[in-house]
């Protein structure tokens, strides 16, 4: 580098020495600015640190007035320094004073300096401060100099993030790096978690970011890039994707970037400034993250995200085993923070120590959210840059019901939540006391409360909740969380474990409900315009009967000597039901012929999720042994409003005249035909939904396990006749616009029901 004394590598080596010296934070900073100024032949070098209040404070300077240190405080959008911070991008000017953003602070004495080079101090994409060099002469800083200053800023980033500067900060104006943060995402699972951050893929703490031997580091980088490329090639060639959630087109994009000269060149340049290979990856990744956080164009964001993901893979190659997540070293009250996570990965953590989950990606229908629900941990998704702002061991609060996350909360905040956790625990104890009490309403109606389940981890809930059985066992969950297709033997052993755990209590197994939003990572997806209305569930099962038949066989064998209930998802016509039922009969005949032990009794029913069945109820009820209403899908198809699309999902209320009329017709007809009917959609898991359902005649509900306590507490106090007397005339009314939900709320308040 022209003009510089010794170049960036010498500077880095000197900085390493200064970092190791046993001096105060201020002395260290003072030495650092002197070193940088000398090395870059600049008259000024200054460090500004971003404070909790969002302003930038001058922490050290060589060249400007020393009296301005800790006195000059800039707004985050003030001057060129503010510009560097807010854009998270370098600003390089030979005539700074004529730049529109230039702002002059008399106390610094900077009016005589014309050229300006400022770089953000970044860590994991977050701006922690700004590092500036200035010269009197109108000079253009070279690209190499800019690069070198950015590398130097990494050293400062580690120093600021370490918390060392807090000792010299004014109270209330500490560096922002460790400030409390309130983040808001999407609610994935209810519950409050108070705990400590564990990064699912721990950010690498780079202990050695200064290279001793640059050619060697370049070689390491090159080898890692090669390995990463060939890994991607293999994944793509195999055509099956094992890494939960990754799809072919995503991998194609990764591969494209992995072979992109520009990206690799940036990494090599970073190494050439004197960084180790991993520090170079970290630098480039931090830049990418900073741009990602500011990009508004969704296409660009997606591409930056791909680059970020690639950098992750590269880091993995460079650090090998040390990079493995700390699954077995999980602290008490762990809250996992991850960019994204497959369902199987979550299941590998110790459930007893796990309190919460925070994801950068992952919507409410993601597979990992399903597992979080089964595990009963508070979970929030769609928190941008969660892994960038959280450090391992940081205190964190996750409020699963609202999607709020408080990182490094203030003591007041922590105390308030601790109180809420105590309250919830007290309520849980009250529910526990109800566990063995029969669910009989105030006016003597017996209501059967069962649970929805789908994974082995759900099984303890049968006992814990005191539920009357499993009303819906979603067999597809085993398929969704697996890395490869579960073999027949695996299906068999899960089904048997479920029946063992249930003992005398009934279990209703639903055959595979895949397709739509329930995608299997290892199965090639067909592109469909409307997957929810597409080739899914029983449609797929009947067209490719091999899979369905082997599942039915596994179920029949697992239930040898016991009772078995089977039902089918997404049946739309009675003919479909007949066809599906005939497969059960065929398998029974087959097993009988091979002298297998058969179930004592097999009942075959159907889910009612497609509105067309409402107009085939008589013929359907003649055929089925039981019905199970899936209100999630039924309401989605009823109103033609995607259940997973928040823009429309809340537009229509399930507790409304048309839906309740339909549900009441089903309950009435089932009773008239002496066929049992259960409702197993989310509607039953909300106290107000359960109240509406018992009022229109439902006597069996299947709930999320966590809903059993609150629903039972409400039902024990309800007078069903009174609720029916309120709701029936409302449903029959011809006036339109009847606010049923409001009327039910008022009724509950009047009757002292907790909803
Ligand atoms: C439903 O549709 O209501 C239902 C219970 O099935 P799932 O939520 O699994 O689609
Ligand atoms: Mg459904």
XYZ file of C-alpha atoms and ligand atoms in Angstrom:
766
model
C 0.000 0.000 0.000
C 1.481 3.269 -1.103
C 2.363 5.727 1.613
C 1.576 3.411 4.481
C 4.199 2.488 7.021
C 4.648 -1.231 6.954
C 1.240 -1.987 5.470
C -1.804 -3.563 7.060
C -0.150 -6.743 8.203
C 2.363 -4.912 10.335
C -0.451 -2.836 11.748
C -2.479 -5.908 12.635
C 0.465 -7.473 14.355
C 1.058 -4.324 16.389
C -2.630 -4.170 17.251
C -2.508 -7.733 18.489
C 0.237 -6.715 20.890
C -1.742 -3.731 22.108
C -4.813 -5.904 22.647
C -2.784 -8.182 24.891
C -1.280 -5.405 27.005
C -2.561 -5.115 30.578
C -3.631 -1.484 30.231
C -6.917 0.304 30.815
C -9.544 0.403 28.072
C -8.913 4.110 27.449
C -5.159 3.641 27.187
C -5.667 0.751 24.792
C -7.936 2.844 22.573
C -5.495 5.765 22.691
C -2.678 3.497 21.591
C -4.785 1.986 18.823
C -5.605 5.356 17.225
C -1.964 6.402 17.326
C -0.926 3.150 15.657
C -3.534 3.402 12.925
C -2.768 7.059 12.188
C 0.926 6.329 11.907
C 0.460 3.240 9.813
C -1.883 4.937 7.382
C 0.075 8.199 7.326
C -3.033 10.017 8.418
C -3.028 13.119 10.567
C -6.194 12.047 12.312
C -7.556 8.751 13.512
C -10.707 8.704 15.654
C -12.975 6.077 17.122
C -16.680 6.781 17.643
C -18.732 4.301 19.623
C -22.483 3.820 19.152
C -24.226 4.314 22.505
C -27.416 2.810 23.912
C -29.203 6.100 23.228
C -28.395 5.757 19.532
C -25.799 8.524 19.435
C -22.133 8.273 18.507
C -19.552 9.347 21.074
C -15.949 10.169 20.316
C -13.990 7.679 22.434
C -10.471 8.303 21.268
C -8.605 10.443 18.778
C -5.185 11.109 17.464
C -5.070 14.454 15.717
C -8.345 16.071 16.770
C -8.631 18.063 19.996
C -8.125 15.652 22.883
C -10.547 17.717 24.950
C -13.342 16.605 22.615
C -12.951 12.937 23.661
C -16.106 11.814 25.507
C -17.505 15.314 24.901
C -18.360 15.180 21.219
C -21.547 13.242 20.732
C -23.188 13.012 17.296
C -26.691 11.982 16.412
C -26.664 8.738 14.463
C -27.687 10.639 11.326
C -25.364 13.573 11.897
C -22.381 14.320 9.727
C -20.250 11.938 7.762
C -19.672 9.754 10.810
C -23.450 9.371 11.151
C -23.670 8.509 7.477
C -21.114 5.718 7.848
C -22.989 4.355 10.867
C -26.469 4.478 9.435
C -25.544 3.061 6.039
C -23.045 0.592 7.514
C -20.866 1.415 4.541
C -17.489 3.094 4.156
C -17.387 6.759 3.123
C -14.236 7.774 1.248
C -13.890 11.464 0.259
C -11.029 13.666 -0.843
C -13.046 16.810 -0.231
C -15.151 16.026 2.796
C -16.144 19.574 3.610
C -18.085 19.930 0.409
C -20.112 16.785 1.019
C -23.741 17.575 1.879
C -23.603 15.409 5.002
C -20.531 17.185 6.412
C -21.196 18.787 9.755
C -18.635 20.703 11.712
C -18.091 20.558 15.458
C -15.949 23.447 16.636
C -14.594 21.575 19.657
C -12.858 18.973 17.496
C -10.848 21.339 15.333
C -11.445 19.204 12.256
C -12.090 22.080 9.857
C -8.583 21.868 8.479
C -8.877 18.274 7.298
C -10.078 17.763 3.771
C -9.910 14.062 3.108
C -11.972 11.619 5.079
C -12.186 7.833 5.208
C -14.720 6.364 7.614
C -15.631 2.688 7.983
C -18.302 1.106 10.141
C -17.217 -1.030 13.069
C -19.358 -4.071 12.331
C -20.006 -7.277 14.149
C -22.431 -9.848 12.748
C -23.906 -7.129 10.607
C -24.504 -4.686 13.462
C -22.891 -1.289 13.620
C -21.041 -0.846 16.904
C -19.179 2.319 15.998
C -17.224 4.176 13.347
C -13.501 4.351 12.684
C -12.216 7.413 10.836
C -8.934 8.611 9.380
C -8.479 12.140 8.019
C -5.809 14.088 6.179
C -5.236 17.755 5.642
C -4.398 17.343 1.968
C -7.028 16.474 -0.584
C -6.040 12.854 -0.919
C -7.881 9.873 -2.292
C -7.603 6.822 -0.097
C -6.972 3.720 -2.158
C -9.237 0.689 -2.159
C -6.495 -1.188 -0.332
C -6.439 1.448 2.379
C -10.191 1.242 2.722
C -9.957 -2.531 2.959
C -7.184 -2.280 5.552
C -9.185 0.122 7.693
C -12.163 -2.228 7.594
C -9.984 -5.073 8.744
C -8.669 -2.923 11.559
C -12.240 -2.115 12.535
C -12.784 -5.818 13.223
C -10.290 -5.611 16.063
C -12.240 -2.708 17.516
C -15.510 -4.593 17.073
C -14.248 -7.419 19.266
C -13.032 -4.914 21.854
C -16.380 -3.089 21.960
C -18.385 -6.328 22.029
C -16.315 -7.642 24.922
C -17.892 -5.010 27.154
C -14.469 -3.590 28.090
C -15.574 -0.037 27.307
C -18.422 -0.026 29.820
C -15.876 0.900 32.494
C -15.202 4.259 30.824
C -18.761 4.976 29.710
C -21.077 7.511 31.288
C -23.973 5.864 33.125
C -26.939 5.596 30.758
C -24.721 6.128 27.741
C -22.943 2.778 27.573
C -21.886 1.283 24.250
C -24.888 -0.043 22.366
C -23.238 -3.387 21.714
C -24.682 -4.860 24.887
C -27.872 -2.833 25.127
C -31.245 -4.357 25.982
C -33.230 -5.044 22.833
C -36.915 -5.515 22.307
C -37.528 -7.585 19.187
C -40.890 -8.514 17.763
C -41.545 -11.521 15.577
C -44.255 -14.054 14.816
C -45.816 -16.073 17.612
C -45.052 -19.758 17.070
C -45.963 -21.320 20.381
C -47.423 -19.976 23.609
C -45.529 -19.796 26.839
C -43.029 -17.530 28.527
C -39.387 -18.485 28.677
C -36.879 -16.777 30.910
C -33.429 -18.053 30.221
C -30.077 -17.718 28.565
C -29.127 -17.639 24.924
C -27.659 -20.715 23.324
C -26.795 -20.233 19.681
C -27.831 -23.295 17.696
C -24.870 -22.751 15.454
C -22.561 -20.895 17.769
C -21.009 -17.897 16.131
C -17.375 -18.614 15.894
C -15.391 -16.677 18.405
C -12.306 -15.999 16.437
C -9.430 -16.022 18.805
C -6.856 -15.667 16.149
C -7.843 -13.306 13.423
C -4.403 -12.099 12.516
C -2.582 -14.345 10.102
C 0.988 -15.326 10.803
C 1.494 -16.659 7.340
C -0.678 -15.124 4.630
C 0.093 -17.611 1.811
C -0.813 -20.441 4.197
C -4.122 -18.773 5.021
C -4.866 -18.297 1.341
C -4.272 -21.992 0.852
C -6.577 -22.876 3.747
C -9.242 -20.628 2.291
C -8.844 -22.142 -1.169
C -9.100 -25.689 0.181
C -12.227 -24.837 2.185
C -13.879 -23.213 -0.834
C -13.125 -26.340 -2.876
C -14.594 -28.630 -0.233
C -17.686 -26.503 0.052
C -18.171 -26.518 -3.701
C -17.809 -30.251 -3.998
C -20.229 -30.786 -1.080
C -22.808 -28.702 -2.920
C -22.160 -30.562 -6.158
C -22.676 -33.895 -4.424
C -25.901 -32.733 -2.786
C -27.259 -31.566 -6.100
C -26.158 -34.623 -8.027
C -27.739 -36.977 -5.531
C -30.997 -35.205 -6.266
C -32.241 -35.812 -2.756
C -31.813 -33.160 -0.182
C -31.171 -34.307 3.326
C -30.567 -31.056 5.078
C -34.086 -30.334 6.393
C -35.770 -27.520 4.536
C -33.215 -26.947 1.778
C -34.679 -27.269 -1.645
C -33.095 -27.756 -4.965
C -33.419 -24.208 -6.227
C -31.917 -22.868 -3.023
C -28.946 -25.166 -3.453
C -28.629 -24.135 -7.069
C -28.367 -20.541 -5.936
C -25.715 -21.455 -3.372
C -23.747 -23.256 -6.008
C -23.915 -20.307 -8.337
C -22.461 -18.017 -5.683
C -19.924 -20.604 -4.562
C -18.437 -20.464 -8.052
C -18.713 -16.692 -8.254
C -15.253 -15.182 -8.647
C -16.309 -11.889 -7.108
C -17.271 -13.418 -3.807
C -14.154 -15.559 -3.553
C -12.063 -12.583 -4.567
C -13.444 -10.506 -1.688
C -12.495 -13.281 0.721
C -9.005 -13.484 -0.721
C -8.585 -9.738 -0.476
C -9.559 -9.837 3.173
C -6.933 -12.510 3.805
C -4.389 -10.434 1.884
C -4.855 -7.623 4.400
C -3.547 -9.997 7.041
C -6.587 -11.835 8.367
C -6.828 -15.548 8.996
C -9.179 -17.393 6.642
C -11.949 -17.598 9.258
C -11.605 -13.917 10.152
C -11.880 -13.087 6.453
C -15.074 -15.115 6.196
C -16.418 -13.365 9.279
C -15.627 -9.961 7.778
C -17.275 -10.644 4.478
C -20.238 -12.225 6.268
C -20.617 -9.259 8.560
C -20.674 -6.907 5.556
C -23.241 -9.082 3.827
C -25.426 -9.169 6.914
C -25.213 -5.400 7.279
C -26.384 -4.979 3.694
C -29.041 -7.641 4.109
C -30.519 -5.828 7.080
C -30.811 -2.649 5.038
C -31.889 -4.078 1.702
C -35.530 -3.489 0.900
C -35.587 -5.271 -2.436
C -36.765 -8.807 -1.617
C -34.757 -10.314 -4.487
C -31.558 -8.688 -3.282
C -32.264 -9.698 0.310
C -32.688 -13.269 -0.796
C -29.382 -13.201 -2.691
C -27.548 -11.635 0.231
C -29.065 -14.292 2.403
C -27.662 -16.965 0.084
C -24.213 -15.417 0.418
C -24.557 -15.328 4.181
C -25.543 -18.982 4.185
C -22.555 -19.820 2.022
C -20.243 -18.048 4.413
C -21.716 -20.249 7.151
C -20.914 -23.343 5.184
C -17.422 -22.096 4.548
C -16.859 -21.392 8.215
C -18.014 -24.933 8.854
C -15.376 -26.242 6.474
C -12.661 -24.141 8.064
C -13.415 -25.019 11.645
C -14.568 -28.604 11.310
C -15.770 -30.320 14.432
C -15.325 -27.417 16.823
C -18.230 -25.808 15.113
C -20.744 -28.447 16.289
C -23.600 -27.113 18.373
C -23.385 -27.444 22.111
C -26.201 -29.980 22.429
C -24.785 -31.918 25.310
C -23.521 -28.853 27.142
C -26.895 -27.139 27.322
C -27.249 -24.873 30.360
C -30.371 -24.830 32.534
C -33.133 -22.641 31.087
C -31.659 -22.631 27.631
C -33.238 -20.520 24.934
C -32.103 -21.593 21.484
C -31.466 -18.860 18.975
C -31.066 -19.956 15.370
C -31.329 -18.620 11.912
C -33.381 -21.599 10.848
C -33.587 -25.090 12.163
C -34.911 -28.403 10.994
C -37.373 -30.242 13.227
C -35.010 -33.143 13.805
C -32.279 -30.792 15.057
C -34.609 -29.348 17.690
C -35.503 -32.823 18.902
C -31.846 -33.533 19.578
C -31.670 -30.998 22.393
C -32.333 -31.966 25.991
C -35.988 -31.119 26.485
C -35.625 -30.761 30.241
C -33.256 -27.838 29.877
C -34.907 -26.166 26.940
C -37.264 -23.271 27.658
C -37.579 -21.348 24.426
C -36.766 -20.981 20.777
C -36.104 -17.876 18.686
C -35.706 -18.148 14.918
C -34.778 -15.669 12.219
C -36.887 -17.628 9.790
C -39.710 -20.056 10.386
C -43.362 -19.164 10.215
C -46.153 -20.677 12.293
C -46.540 -23.580 9.861
C -42.875 -24.492 9.715
C -42.028 -27.998 10.789
C -39.782 -26.802 13.548
C -42.744 -24.838 14.965
C -44.748 -28.049 15.074
C -42.000 -29.705 17.088
C -41.706 -26.677 19.396
C -45.419 -27.043 20.090
C -45.037 -30.743 20.781
C -42.182 -29.985 23.171
C -44.192 -27.233 24.827
C -41.483 -24.574 24.572
C -42.184 -20.880 24.002
C -41.259 -20.068 20.434
C -41.033 -16.963 18.256
C -40.087 -16.820 14.574
C -39.193 -14.228 11.969
C -36.857 -12.152 14.150
C -34.404 -10.566 11.735
C -30.751 -10.965 12.656
C -31.507 -12.669 15.995
C -28.270 -14.627 15.771
C -26.365 -11.439 15.028
C -27.512 -9.533 18.108
C -27.627 -12.315 20.685
C -24.483 -13.584 22.316
C -24.237 -16.919 24.081
C -25.172 -16.602 27.730
C -27.142 -13.372 27.284
C -30.289 -13.179 29.382
C -33.393 -13.450 27.204
C -37.147 -13.497 27.614
C -39.397 -15.116 25.008
C -43.078 -14.413 25.063
C -44.500 -17.034 22.744
C -48.081 -15.798 22.638
C -47.306 -12.290 21.407
C -44.044 -12.849 19.551
C -42.059 -10.499 21.842
C -38.442 -11.187 22.636
C -36.464 -9.179 25.185
C -32.740 -9.597 24.854
C -30.562 -8.569 27.805
C -33.689 -7.289 29.610
C -33.522 -4.642 32.280
C -33.940 -5.876 35.870
C -37.460 -4.359 35.959
C -38.483 -6.218 32.846
C -37.038 -9.430 34.189
C -38.876 -9.035 37.491
C -42.186 -8.374 35.720
C -41.848 -11.493 33.609
C -40.666 -13.608 36.522
C -43.902 -12.645 38.262
C -45.923 -13.698 35.231
C -44.086 -16.999 35.090
C -44.924 -17.581 38.765
C -48.581 -16.813 38.043
C -48.650 -19.216 35.139
C -47.007 -21.898 37.246
C -49.673 -21.372 39.918
C -52.378 -21.717 37.288
C -50.726 -24.872 35.955
C -50.881 -26.311 39.465
C -54.589 -25.548 39.587
C -55.065 -27.322 36.265
C -53.050 -30.246 37.543
C -55.458 -30.531 40.452
C -58.263 -30.985 37.904
C -56.417 -33.705 36.013
C -58.230 -36.695 37.436
C -61.586 -34.997 37.758
C -64.163 -36.144 35.192
C -65.029 -33.393 32.741
C -68.690 -32.853 33.607
C -70.315 -29.471 33.178
C -72.256 -27.692 35.879
C -75.495 -29.060 34.431
C -74.211 -32.605 34.204
C -73.115 -32.944 30.564
C -70.103 -35.190 30.099
C -67.554 -33.746 27.672
C -64.780 -35.925 26.385
C -61.457 -34.090 26.183
C -58.745 -35.729 24.157
C -55.413 -34.513 22.848
C -53.901 -34.010 19.416
C -50.501 -35.646 19.011
C -48.121 -36.796 16.313
C -44.656 -37.450 17.698
C -43.183 -39.711 20.328
C -42.446 -36.603 22.426
C -46.205 -35.991 22.674
C -46.892 -39.267 24.424
C -46.227 -38.176 28.021
C -48.974 -35.569 27.505
C -51.667 -38.270 27.630
C -50.757 -39.009 31.223
C -49.854 -35.430 32.184
C -53.133 -33.927 30.985
C -55.369 -36.774 32.110
C -56.932 -36.663 28.628
C -59.495 -39.295 27.639
C -57.347 -40.402 24.714
C -55.758 -39.154 21.509
C -58.470 -37.715 19.279
C -56.128 -36.962 16.405
C -52.764 -38.595 15.838
C -51.164 -36.779 12.914
C -49.062 -39.561 11.415
C -47.446 -37.212 8.909
C -45.424 -35.502 11.635
C -43.116 -38.503 11.906
C -42.536 -38.167 8.168
C -42.055 -34.427 8.344
C -39.393 -34.426 11.036
C -37.422 -37.320 9.576
C -34.445 -36.809 7.285
C -35.485 -39.703 5.041
C -38.658 -41.656 4.430
C -39.557 -43.580 7.639
C -39.543 -47.258 6.849
C -42.472 -49.495 7.636
C -40.700 -50.867 10.732
C -40.225 -47.340 12.081
C -43.880 -46.535 11.515
C -44.883 -49.743 13.229
C -42.779 -49.062 16.300
C -44.101 -45.504 16.686
C -47.714 -46.660 16.396
C -47.146 -49.392 18.905
C -45.474 -46.956 21.308
C -48.497 -44.662 20.980
C -50.942 -47.442 21.764
C -48.782 -48.587 24.676
C -48.659 -45.071 26.092
C -52.427 -44.691 25.727
C -53.150 -48.000 27.494
C -56.913 -48.405 27.709
C -57.581 -44.966 26.235
C -58.569 -44.747 22.571
C -56.277 -43.352 19.866
C -57.544 -42.172 16.481
C -54.811 -42.392 13.868
C -55.125 -40.242 10.805
C -53.413 -41.615 7.725
C -50.725 -39.522 6.046
C -51.801 -35.948 5.427
C -48.951 -34.730 3.256
C -48.943 -32.215 0.451
C -50.250 -28.682 0.725
C -48.156 -26.941 3.368
C -46.988 -30.274 4.758
C -43.907 -30.840 2.674
C -41.414 -33.618 3.133
C -37.888 -32.322 2.613
C -36.753 -35.565 1.001
C -39.674 -35.934 -1.378
C -39.552 -34.199 -4.696
C -42.124 -31.473 -4.718
C -44.433 -30.996 -7.594
C -45.101 -27.400 -8.433
C -48.744 -26.635 -7.986
C -50.568 -23.386 -8.427
C -52.717 -23.999 -5.338
C -51.067 -26.626 -3.148
C -53.794 -26.418 -0.478
C -56.286 -27.452 -3.144
C -53.851 -29.739 -4.855
C -52.602 -33.268 -4.882
C -52.464 -33.907 -1.184
C -53.558 -36.132 1.673
C -55.984 -38.894 0.651
C -55.798 -37.848 -3.010
C -52.130 -38.732 -3.039
C -52.857 -41.827 -0.942
C -55.429 -43.178 -3.389
C -53.399 -42.394 -6.503
C -50.269 -43.982 -5.081
C -51.808 -46.636 -2.860
C -48.509 -48.366 -2.070
C -47.618 -45.833 0.577
C -51.074 -45.747 2.131
C -51.362 -49.519 2.168
C -48.042 -50.001 3.893
C -49.054 -47.426 6.474
C -52.392 -49.124 7.057
C -50.614 -52.433 7.422
C -48.228 -50.966 9.988
C -51.214 -49.602 11.916
C -53.130 -52.882 11.846
C -50.109 -54.843 12.973
C -49.213 -52.384 15.712
C -52.757 -52.681 17.091
C -52.738 -56.514 17.168
C -55.037 -57.629 20.005
C -56.273 -54.090 20.682
C -58.797 -51.624 19.314
C -57.811 -49.420 16.404
C -59.379 -46.287 15.014
C -58.291 -45.071 11.586
C -59.453 -41.996 9.717
C -58.590 -40.317 6.439
C -57.651 -36.697 5.784
C -59.274 -34.417 3.189
C -62.022 -36.779 2.051
C -64.263 -34.837 -0.357
C -66.706 -37.481 -1.585
C -68.222 -40.652 -0.171
C -66.646 -42.598 -3.031
C -63.219 -41.552 -1.821
C -64.125 -42.815 1.612
C -65.292 -46.139 0.176
C -62.084 -46.522 -1.759
C -59.913 -45.721 1.245
C -61.892 -48.012 3.496
C -61.551 -50.849 0.993
C -57.773 -50.553 1.338
C -58.148 -51.186 5.076
C -60.272 -54.241 4.327
C -57.754 -55.546 1.831
C -54.941 -55.211 4.302
C -56.998 -56.937 6.976
C -57.624 -59.850 4.623
C -53.948 -59.974 3.767
C -52.888 -60.074 7.406
C -55.539 -62.640 8.234
C -54.264 -64.846 5.436
C -50.748 -64.611 6.833
C -51.991 -65.408 10.325
C -50.973 -62.094 11.827
C -52.529 -61.071 15.082
C -55.356 -58.704 14.143
C -56.804 -55.843 16.132
C -59.765 -56.721 18.352
C -61.848 -54.131 16.575
C -61.162 -51.706 13.746
C -63.259 -48.582 13.392
C -62.911 -46.545 10.226
C -63.947 -42.909 10.091
C -63.104 -39.732 8.300
C -61.969 -36.227 8.879
C -64.499 -33.662 7.784
C -62.443 -30.818 6.352
C -63.884 -30.296 2.906
C -67.200 -28.416 2.696
C -68.542 -30.742 -0.019
C -69.129 -33.350 2.694
C -71.712 -31.078 4.280
C -73.988 -32.004 1.393
C -73.275 -35.733 1.620
C -73.761 -36.117 5.337
C -76.544 -38.707 5.185
C -74.723 -41.105 2.903
C -71.446 -40.440 4.694
C -72.914 -41.190 8.112
C -74.293 -44.467 6.748
C -70.746 -45.541 5.959
C -68.448 -44.216 8.679
C -67.926 -45.453 12.205
C -67.153 -41.926 13.383
C -66.490 -38.376 12.218
C -63.786 -35.921 13.187
C -64.249 -32.313 12.175
C -61.028 -30.558 11.164
C -62.055 -26.969 11.649
C -58.675 -25.600 10.545
C -59.137 -26.769 6.988
C -62.914 -26.679 7.007
C -62.928 -22.967 7.855
C -60.149 -22.239 5.359
C -62.127 -23.840 2.528
C -65.416 -22.527 3.826
C -64.335 -18.900 3.557
C -61.766 -19.532 0.818
C -59.156 -17.912 3.065
C -55.690 -19.460 3.380
C -55.226 -20.490 7.020
C -51.524 -19.682 6.902
C -51.801 -16.263 5.288
C -52.029 -13.648 8.002
C -53.482 -11.112 5.566
C -56.647 -13.147 5.213
C -56.622 -15.681 8.042
C -58.014 -13.220 10.572
C -60.481 -11.686 8.196
C -63.138 -14.294 8.838
C -64.157 -15.520 12.242
C -64.779 -19.202 12.857
C -67.103 -18.177 15.680
C -69.650 -16.782 13.277
C -73.140 -17.618 12.089
C -72.264 -19.483 8.865
C -69.538 -21.660 10.394
C -71.541 -22.468 13.503
C -74.572 -23.366 11.381
C -72.442 -25.805 9.416
C -70.858 -27.264 12.545
C -74.235 -27.615 14.240
C -75.690 -29.446 11.242
C -72.832 -31.939 11.463
C -73.317 -32.486 15.207
C -77.108 -32.832 14.849
C -76.906 -35.327 12.002
C -74.215 -37.384 13.686
C -76.344 -37.621 16.823
C -79.429 -38.568 14.792
C -77.384 -41.350 13.174
C -75.833 -42.416 16.484
C -72.324 -41.836 15.120
C -69.702 -40.280 17.382
C -68.317 -36.916 16.273
C -65.252 -35.121 17.605
C -63.871 -31.718 16.678
C -60.091 -31.691 16.508
C -59.178 -28.317 14.924
C -57.641 -25.379 16.794
C -61.110 -23.943 17.416
C -61.603 -26.473 20.210
C -58.343 -25.445 21.872
C -59.515 -21.873 22.508
C -61.815 -21.536 25.538
C -64.290 -19.365 23.648
C -64.266 -21.835 20.742
C -64.858 -24.765 23.077
C -67.716 -22.845 24.694
C -69.356 -22.273 21.312
C -68.870 -25.926 20.370
C -70.477 -27.403 23.471
C -73.298 -24.878 23.075
C -74.102 -26.229 19.593
C -73.959 -29.861 20.657
C -70.358 -31.150 20.540
C -69.509 -33.525 23.379
C -66.033 -34.638 22.294
C -63.136 -32.303 21.588
C -59.531 -33.030 20.736
C -57.116 -30.325 21.857
C -53.528 -29.200 21.892
C -52.179 -30.720 25.113
C -51.553 -27.308 26.697
C -55.214 -26.383 26.195
C -56.645 -29.278 28.194
C -56.229 -27.556 31.598
C -57.796 -24.190 30.694
C -60.611 -25.755 28.658
C -61.471 -28.201 31.385
C -61.465 -25.465 34.032
C -63.926 -23.488 31.890
C -66.154 -26.469 31.077
C -66.526 -27.521 34.708
C -68.157 -24.168 35.386
C -70.361 -23.923 32.331
C -74.081 -24.481 32.176
C -74.410 -25.950 28.688
C -78.171 -25.491 28.538
C -77.843 -21.789 29.216
C -75.100 -21.468 26.590
C -77.259 -23.328 24.054
C -80.243 -21.149 24.882
C -78.105 -18.106 24.112
C -76.540 -19.344 20.923
C -79.324 -21.209 19.140
C -81.553 -18.213 18.448
C -78.494 -16.245 17.326
C -77.565 -18.911 14.790
C -81.117 -19.085 13.503
C -81.557 -15.338 13.309
C -82.122 -13.906 9.839
C -80.967 -10.398 10.645
C -77.317 -10.920 9.598
C -74.271 -9.399 11.253
C -74.881 -11.094 14.604
C -71.750 -10.592 16.735
C -71.676 -14.112 18.160
C -68.163 -13.861 19.582
C -69.061 -10.707 21.493
C -72.266 -12.237 22.816
C -70.386 -15.318 23.976
C -67.797 -13.165 25.713
C -70.509 -11.257 27.533
C -72.152 -14.547 28.501
C -68.851 -15.889 29.841
C -68.255 -12.731 31.866
C -71.757 -12.905 33.305
C -71.372 -16.570 34.222
C -67.865 -16.102 35.635
C -66.256 -18.382 33.026
C -62.574 -17.991 32.290
C -62.173 -17.596 28.571
C -57.794 -29.516 10.641
O -57.722 -29.277 9.439
O -58.564 -28.912 11.426
C -56.930 -30.534 11.245
C -57.080 -30.908 12.492
O -55.937 -31.040 10.460
P -54.533 -30.286 10.273
O -54.515 -29.108 11.191
O -53.494 -31.298 10.599
O -54.585 -29.925 8.836
Mg -56.517 -30.513 8.119
